[in-house]
Short mmCIF file of C-alpha atoms and ligand atoms in Angstrom, two decimals:
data_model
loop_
_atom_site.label_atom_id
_atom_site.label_comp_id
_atom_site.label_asym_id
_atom_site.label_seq_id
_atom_site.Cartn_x
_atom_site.Cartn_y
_atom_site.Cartn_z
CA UNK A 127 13.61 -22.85 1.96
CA UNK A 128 10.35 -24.11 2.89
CA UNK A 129 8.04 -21.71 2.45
CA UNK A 130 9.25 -19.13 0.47
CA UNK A 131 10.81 -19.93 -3.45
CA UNK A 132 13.02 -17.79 -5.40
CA UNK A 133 13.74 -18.27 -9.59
CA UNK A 134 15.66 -15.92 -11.25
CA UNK A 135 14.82 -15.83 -14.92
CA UNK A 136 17.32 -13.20 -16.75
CA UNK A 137 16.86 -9.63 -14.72
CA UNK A 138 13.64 -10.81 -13.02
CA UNK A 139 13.43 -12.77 -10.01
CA UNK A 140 10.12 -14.37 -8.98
CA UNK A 141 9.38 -14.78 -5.36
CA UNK A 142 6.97 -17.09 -4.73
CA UNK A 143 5.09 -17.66 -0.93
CA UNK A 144 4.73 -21.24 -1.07
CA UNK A 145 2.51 -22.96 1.91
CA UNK A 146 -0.45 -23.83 -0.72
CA UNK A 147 -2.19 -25.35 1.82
CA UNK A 148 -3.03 -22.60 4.02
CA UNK A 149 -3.78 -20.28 1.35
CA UNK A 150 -0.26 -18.89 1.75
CA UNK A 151 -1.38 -17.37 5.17
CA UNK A 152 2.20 -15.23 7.00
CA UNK A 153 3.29 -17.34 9.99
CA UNK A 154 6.52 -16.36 11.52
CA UNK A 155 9.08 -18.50 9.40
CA UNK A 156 7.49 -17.42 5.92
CA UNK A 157 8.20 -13.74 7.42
CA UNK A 158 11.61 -14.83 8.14
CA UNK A 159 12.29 -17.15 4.89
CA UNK A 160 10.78 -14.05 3.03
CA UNK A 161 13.49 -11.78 4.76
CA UNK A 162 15.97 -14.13 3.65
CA UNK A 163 15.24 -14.33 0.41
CA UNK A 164 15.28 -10.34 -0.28
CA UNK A 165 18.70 -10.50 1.34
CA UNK A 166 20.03 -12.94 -1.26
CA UNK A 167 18.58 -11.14 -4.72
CA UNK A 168 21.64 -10.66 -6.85
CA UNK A 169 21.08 -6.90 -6.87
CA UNK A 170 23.81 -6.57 -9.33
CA UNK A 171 21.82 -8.75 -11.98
CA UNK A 172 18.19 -8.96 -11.29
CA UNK A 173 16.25 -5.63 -11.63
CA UNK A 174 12.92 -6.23 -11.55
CA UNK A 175 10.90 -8.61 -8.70
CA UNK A 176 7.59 -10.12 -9.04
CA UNK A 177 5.98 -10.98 -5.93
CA UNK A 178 2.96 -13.84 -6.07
CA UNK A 179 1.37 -16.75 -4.13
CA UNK A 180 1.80 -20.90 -4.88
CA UNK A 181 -1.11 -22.50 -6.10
CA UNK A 182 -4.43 -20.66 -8.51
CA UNK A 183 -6.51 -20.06 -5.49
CA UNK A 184 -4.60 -17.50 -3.09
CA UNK A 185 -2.09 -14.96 -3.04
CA UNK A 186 -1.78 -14.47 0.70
CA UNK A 187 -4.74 -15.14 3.01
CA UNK A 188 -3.53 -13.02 5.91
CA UNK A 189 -1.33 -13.10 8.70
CA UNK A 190 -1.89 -16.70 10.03
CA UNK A 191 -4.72 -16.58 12.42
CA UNK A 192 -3.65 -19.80 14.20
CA UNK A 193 0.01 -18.39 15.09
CA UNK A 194 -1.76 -15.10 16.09
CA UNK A 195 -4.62 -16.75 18.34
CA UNK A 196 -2.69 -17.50 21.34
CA UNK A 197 -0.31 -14.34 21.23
CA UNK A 198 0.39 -12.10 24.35
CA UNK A 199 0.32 -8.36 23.98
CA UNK A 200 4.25 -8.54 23.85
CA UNK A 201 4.54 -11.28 21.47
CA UNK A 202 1.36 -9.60 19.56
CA UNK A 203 3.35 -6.69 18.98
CA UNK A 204 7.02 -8.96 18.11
CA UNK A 205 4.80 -10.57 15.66
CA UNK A 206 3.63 -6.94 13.98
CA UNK A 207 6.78 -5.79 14.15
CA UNK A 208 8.61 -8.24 12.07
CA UNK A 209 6.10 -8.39 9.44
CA UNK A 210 6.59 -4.66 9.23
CA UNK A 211 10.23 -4.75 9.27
CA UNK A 212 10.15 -7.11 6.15
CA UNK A 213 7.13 -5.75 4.07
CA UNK A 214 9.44 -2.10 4.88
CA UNK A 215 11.82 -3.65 3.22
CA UNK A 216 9.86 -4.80 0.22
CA UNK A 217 8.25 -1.25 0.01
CA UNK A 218 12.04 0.55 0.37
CA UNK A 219 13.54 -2.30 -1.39
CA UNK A 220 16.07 -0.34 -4.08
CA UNK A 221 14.56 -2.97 -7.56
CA UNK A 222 10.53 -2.19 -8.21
CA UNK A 223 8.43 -5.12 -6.83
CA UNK A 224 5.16 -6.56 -8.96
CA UNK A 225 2.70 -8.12 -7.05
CA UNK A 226 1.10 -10.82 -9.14
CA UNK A 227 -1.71 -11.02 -7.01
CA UNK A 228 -3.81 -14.59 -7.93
CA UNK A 229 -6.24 -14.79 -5.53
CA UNK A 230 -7.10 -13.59 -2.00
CA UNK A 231 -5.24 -11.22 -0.57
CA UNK A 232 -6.81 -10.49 2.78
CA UNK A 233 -5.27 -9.31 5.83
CA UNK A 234 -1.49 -9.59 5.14
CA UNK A 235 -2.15 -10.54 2.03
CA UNK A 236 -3.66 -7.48 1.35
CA UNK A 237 -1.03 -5.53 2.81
CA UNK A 238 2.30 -7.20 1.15
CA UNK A 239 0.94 -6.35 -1.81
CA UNK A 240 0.48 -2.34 -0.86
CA UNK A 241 4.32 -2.60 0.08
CA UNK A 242 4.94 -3.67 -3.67
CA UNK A 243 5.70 -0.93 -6.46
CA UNK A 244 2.92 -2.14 -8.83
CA UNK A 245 -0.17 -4.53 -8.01
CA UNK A 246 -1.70 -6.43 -11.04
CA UNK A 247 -4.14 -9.55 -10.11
CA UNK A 248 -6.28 -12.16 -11.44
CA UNK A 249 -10.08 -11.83 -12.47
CA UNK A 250 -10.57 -14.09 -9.37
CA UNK A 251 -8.07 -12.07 -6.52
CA UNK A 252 -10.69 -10.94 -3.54
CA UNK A 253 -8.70 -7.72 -1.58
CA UNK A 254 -10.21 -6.89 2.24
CA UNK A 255 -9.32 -6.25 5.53
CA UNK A 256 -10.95 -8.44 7.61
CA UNK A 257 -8.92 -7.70 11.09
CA UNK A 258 -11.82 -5.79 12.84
CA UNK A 259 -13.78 -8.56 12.78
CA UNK A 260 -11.37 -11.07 14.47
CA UNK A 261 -10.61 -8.24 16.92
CA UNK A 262 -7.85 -6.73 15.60
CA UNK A 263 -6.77 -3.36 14.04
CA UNK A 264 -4.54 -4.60 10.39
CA UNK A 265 -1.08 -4.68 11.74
CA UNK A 266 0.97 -4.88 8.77
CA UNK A 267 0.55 -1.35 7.71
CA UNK A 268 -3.09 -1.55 6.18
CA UNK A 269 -4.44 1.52 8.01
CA UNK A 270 -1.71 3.35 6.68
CA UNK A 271 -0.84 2.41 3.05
CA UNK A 272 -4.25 1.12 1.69
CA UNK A 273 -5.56 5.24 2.66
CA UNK A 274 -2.46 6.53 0.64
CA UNK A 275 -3.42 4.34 -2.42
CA UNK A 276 -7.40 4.17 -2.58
CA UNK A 277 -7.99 7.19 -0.63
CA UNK A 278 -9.25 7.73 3.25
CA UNK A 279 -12.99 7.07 3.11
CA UNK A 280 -12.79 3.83 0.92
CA UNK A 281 -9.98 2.74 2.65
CA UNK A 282 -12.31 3.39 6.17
CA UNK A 283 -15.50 1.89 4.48
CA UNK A 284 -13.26 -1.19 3.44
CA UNK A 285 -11.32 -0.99 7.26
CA UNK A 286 -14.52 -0.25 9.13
CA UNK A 287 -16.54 -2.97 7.61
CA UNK A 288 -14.45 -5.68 6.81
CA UNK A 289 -15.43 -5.45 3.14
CA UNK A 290 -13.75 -7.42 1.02
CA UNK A 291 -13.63 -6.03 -2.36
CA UNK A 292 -13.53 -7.82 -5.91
CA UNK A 293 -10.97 -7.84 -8.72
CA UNK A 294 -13.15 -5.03 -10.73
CA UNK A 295 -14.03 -3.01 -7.48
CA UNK A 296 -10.17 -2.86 -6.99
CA UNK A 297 -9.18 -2.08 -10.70
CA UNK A 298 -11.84 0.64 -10.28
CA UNK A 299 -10.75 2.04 -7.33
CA UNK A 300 -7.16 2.10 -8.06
CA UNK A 301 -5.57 -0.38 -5.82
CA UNK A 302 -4.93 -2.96 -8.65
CA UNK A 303 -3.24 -1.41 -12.48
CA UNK A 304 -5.14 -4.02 -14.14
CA UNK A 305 -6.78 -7.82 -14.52
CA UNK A 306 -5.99 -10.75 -16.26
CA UNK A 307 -7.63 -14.26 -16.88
CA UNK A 308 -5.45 -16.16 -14.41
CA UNK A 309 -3.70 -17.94 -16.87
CA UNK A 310 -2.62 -14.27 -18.29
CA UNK A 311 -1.70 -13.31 -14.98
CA UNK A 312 2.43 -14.20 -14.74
CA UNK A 313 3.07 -13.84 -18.21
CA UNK A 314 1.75 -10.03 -17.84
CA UNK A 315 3.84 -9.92 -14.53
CA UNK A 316 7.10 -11.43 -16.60
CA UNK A 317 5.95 -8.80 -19.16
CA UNK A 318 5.63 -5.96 -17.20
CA UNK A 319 8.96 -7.21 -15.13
CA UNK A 320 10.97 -7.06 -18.52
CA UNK A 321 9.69 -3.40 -19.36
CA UNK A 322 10.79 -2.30 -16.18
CA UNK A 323 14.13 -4.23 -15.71
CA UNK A 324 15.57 -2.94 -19.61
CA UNK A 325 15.30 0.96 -18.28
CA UNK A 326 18.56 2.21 -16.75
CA UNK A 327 18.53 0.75 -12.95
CA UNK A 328 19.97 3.67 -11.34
CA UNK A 329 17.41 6.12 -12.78
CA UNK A 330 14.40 3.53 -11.73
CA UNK A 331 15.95 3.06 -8.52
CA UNK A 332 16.18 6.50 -7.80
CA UNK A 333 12.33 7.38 -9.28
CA UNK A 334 11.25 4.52 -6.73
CA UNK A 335 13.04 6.41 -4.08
CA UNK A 336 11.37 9.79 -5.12
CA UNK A 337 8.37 8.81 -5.48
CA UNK A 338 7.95 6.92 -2.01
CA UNK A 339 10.20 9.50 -0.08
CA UNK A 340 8.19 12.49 -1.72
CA UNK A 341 5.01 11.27 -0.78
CA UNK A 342 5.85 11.40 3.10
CA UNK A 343 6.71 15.19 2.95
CA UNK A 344 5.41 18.66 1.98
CA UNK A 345 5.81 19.75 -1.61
CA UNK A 346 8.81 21.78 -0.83
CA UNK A 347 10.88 18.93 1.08
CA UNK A 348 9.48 16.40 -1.95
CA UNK A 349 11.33 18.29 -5.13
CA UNK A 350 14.38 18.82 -3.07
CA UNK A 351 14.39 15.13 -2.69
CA UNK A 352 13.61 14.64 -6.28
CA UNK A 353 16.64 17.13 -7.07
CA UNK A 354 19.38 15.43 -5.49
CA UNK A 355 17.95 12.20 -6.86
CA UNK A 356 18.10 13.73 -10.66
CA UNK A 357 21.38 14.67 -9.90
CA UNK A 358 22.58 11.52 -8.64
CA UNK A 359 22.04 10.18 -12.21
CA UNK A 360 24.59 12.19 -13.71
CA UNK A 361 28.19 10.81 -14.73
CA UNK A 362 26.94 7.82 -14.57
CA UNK A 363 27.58 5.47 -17.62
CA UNK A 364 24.02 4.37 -18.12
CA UNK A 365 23.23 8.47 -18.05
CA UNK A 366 26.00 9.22 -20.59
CA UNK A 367 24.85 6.14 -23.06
CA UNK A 368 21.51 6.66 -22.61
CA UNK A 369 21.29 10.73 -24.14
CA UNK A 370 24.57 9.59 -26.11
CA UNK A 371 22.17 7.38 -27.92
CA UNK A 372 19.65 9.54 -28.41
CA UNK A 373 21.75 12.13 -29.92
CA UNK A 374 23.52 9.57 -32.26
CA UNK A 375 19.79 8.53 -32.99
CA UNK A 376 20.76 4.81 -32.53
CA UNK A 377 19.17 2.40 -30.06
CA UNK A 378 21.01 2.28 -26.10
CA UNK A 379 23.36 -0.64 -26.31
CA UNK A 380 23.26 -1.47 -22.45
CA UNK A 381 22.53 -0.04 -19.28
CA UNK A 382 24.99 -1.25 -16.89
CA UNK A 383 24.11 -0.14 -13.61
CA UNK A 384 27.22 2.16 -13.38
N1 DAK B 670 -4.39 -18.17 8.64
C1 DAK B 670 -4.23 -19.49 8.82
N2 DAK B 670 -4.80 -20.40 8.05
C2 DAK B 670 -5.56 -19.99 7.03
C3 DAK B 670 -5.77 -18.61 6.76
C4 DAK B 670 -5.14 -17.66 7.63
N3 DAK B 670 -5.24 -16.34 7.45
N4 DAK B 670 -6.59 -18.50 5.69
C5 DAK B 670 -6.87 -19.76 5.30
N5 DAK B 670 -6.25 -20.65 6.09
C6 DAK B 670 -6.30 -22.10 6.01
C7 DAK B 670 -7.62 -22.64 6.52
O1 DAK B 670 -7.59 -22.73 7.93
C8 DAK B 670 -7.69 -24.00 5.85
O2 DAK B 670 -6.83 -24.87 6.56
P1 DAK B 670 -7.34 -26.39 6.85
O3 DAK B 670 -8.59 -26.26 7.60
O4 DAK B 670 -7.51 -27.00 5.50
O5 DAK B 670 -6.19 -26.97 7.65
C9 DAK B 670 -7.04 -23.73 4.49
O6 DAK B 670 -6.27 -22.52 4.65
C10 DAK B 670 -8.06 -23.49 3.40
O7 DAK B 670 -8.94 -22.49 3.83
P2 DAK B 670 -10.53 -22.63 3.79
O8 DAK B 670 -10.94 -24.06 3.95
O9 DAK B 670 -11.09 -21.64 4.75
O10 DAK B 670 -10.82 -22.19 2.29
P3 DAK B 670 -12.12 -21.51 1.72
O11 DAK B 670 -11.99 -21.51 0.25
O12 DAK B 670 -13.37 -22.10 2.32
O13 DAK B 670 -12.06 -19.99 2.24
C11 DAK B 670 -10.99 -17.88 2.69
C12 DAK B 670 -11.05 -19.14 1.79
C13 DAK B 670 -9.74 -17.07 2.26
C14 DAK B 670 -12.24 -17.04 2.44
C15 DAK B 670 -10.91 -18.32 4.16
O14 DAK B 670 -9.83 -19.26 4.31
C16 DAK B 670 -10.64 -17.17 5.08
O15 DAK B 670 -11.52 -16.40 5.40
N6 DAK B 670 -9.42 -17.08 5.59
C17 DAK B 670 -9.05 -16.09 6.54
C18 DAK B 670 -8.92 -14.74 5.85
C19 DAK B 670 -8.60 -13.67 6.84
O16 DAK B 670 -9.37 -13.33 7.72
N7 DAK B 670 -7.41 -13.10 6.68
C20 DAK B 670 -6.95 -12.02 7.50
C21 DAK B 670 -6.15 -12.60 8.61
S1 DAK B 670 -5.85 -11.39 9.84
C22 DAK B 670 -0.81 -7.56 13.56
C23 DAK B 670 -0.10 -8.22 12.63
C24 DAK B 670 -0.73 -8.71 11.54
C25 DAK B 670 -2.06 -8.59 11.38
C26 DAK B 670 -2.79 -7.95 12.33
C27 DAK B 670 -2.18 -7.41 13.42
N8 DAK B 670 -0.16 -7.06 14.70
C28 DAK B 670 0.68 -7.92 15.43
C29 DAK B 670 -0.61 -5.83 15.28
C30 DAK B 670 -2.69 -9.19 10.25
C31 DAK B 670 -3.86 -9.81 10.39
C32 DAK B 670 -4.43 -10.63 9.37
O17 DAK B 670 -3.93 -10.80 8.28
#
């Protein structure tokens, strides 16, 4: 692929949005290389992704504001739609996703990473939405998901006013789990990835899936959820060896995904 790389290092596979040049902006065949690429993750081996940009400069810049400048209403709306369809995929996708976000992340940028599981970012990552000021609403979700995860007036203040916000501001206001020194910022990511990816990956499947369903419905619809989820856990291998080693007080030996 062109744009888009892939490495699979043990259970974690790095995905890395490679058009350096452009600050990694999202023109059409990124969105469709990035597609691509989620469609071919060994899901049977790799259990943990970590999403980041090429270069030490930028994550994602934004949706690419050349492609978009010349777009009819119909192909405006083509264009939002298949970012969405692949950043719902990320978000739904059944392996957690780490952004490792090194740089800006604007736009798009900002956006991809609010479809990931877990952001993390480097002390020089810059988060906005800058759409209103090019004369657009974001169109990759941002009105929706950056409310759910900093909360509805900083995500309007940041919406409204085309703020672009700081590594601290965005440790500080939740949208980020923590910084690193650049240099720190994969091996924290690879790190992180690792933790994750040795847990049993039906049981952190299923969380992922109760935790993002849940938070779409009412209290009573969300435990229901979170029931048949729990439930779904049982008689499975990884289930049986996991409390099987804790009652033979001995460490698990593997969790196979069965
Ligand atoms: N698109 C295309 N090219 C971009 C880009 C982008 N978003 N961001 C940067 N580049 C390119 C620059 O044009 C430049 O290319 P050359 O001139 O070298 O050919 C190269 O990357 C380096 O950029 P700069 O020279 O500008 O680098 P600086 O360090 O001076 O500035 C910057 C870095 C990140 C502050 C600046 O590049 C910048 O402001 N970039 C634009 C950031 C931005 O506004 N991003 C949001 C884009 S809007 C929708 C679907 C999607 C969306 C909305 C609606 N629907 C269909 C409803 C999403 C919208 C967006 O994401």
């Amino acid at each position: 692929m062109e744009f888009v790389l892939y490495e699979q290092r043990g259970a974690v596979g790095i995905i890395t949005i490679n058009r350096e040049k452009a600050l990694n902006a999202l023109n059409s065949a990124v969105l469709d290389e990035l597609d691509k690429t989620l469609d071919n993750v060994n899901q049977e081996e790799v259990r943990c992704l970590i999403l980041t940009g090429a270069g030490q400069k930028s994550f994602v810049a934004g949706a690419d504001i050349g492609e978009m400048s010349s777009l009819t209403k119909k192909e405006g709306e083509a264009f939002g739609k298949k970012g969405n369809d692949v950043f719902r995929k990320l978000e739904t996708f059944p392996i957690p996703v780490i952004a490792a976000i090194n740089g800006f992340a604007l736009g798009g940028g900002c956006e991809i990473s609010m479809s990931c599981d877990i952001r993390i970012c480097s002390e020089n990552a810059v988060f906005g939405q800058p759409e209103v000021g090019l004369g657009i609403t974001p169109g990759f979700g941002g009105t929706q998901r950056l409310a759910r995860i900093v909360g509805v007036g900083k995500a309007k203040e940041m919406i409204y006013g085309a703020r672009n916000i700081k590594a601290d501001e965005a440790y500080r206001i939740g949208l980020v789990n923590n910084v690193y020194p650049i240099e720190e910022l994969m091996p924290a990511a690879e790190k992180l990835a690792g933790t994750i990816a040795k847990n049993a990956p039906i049981a952190v499947r299923n969380s992922k899936k109760a935790i993002n369903e849940g938070l779409d419905v009412g209290m009573d619809e969300a435990i229901v959820i979170e029931e048949k989820l729990f439930g779904d856990c049982f008689e499975s291998y990884d289930q049986k060896e996991g409390m099987t080693a804790f009652i033979e007080k001995r460490k698990v030996e593997a969790f196979l995904n069965k």
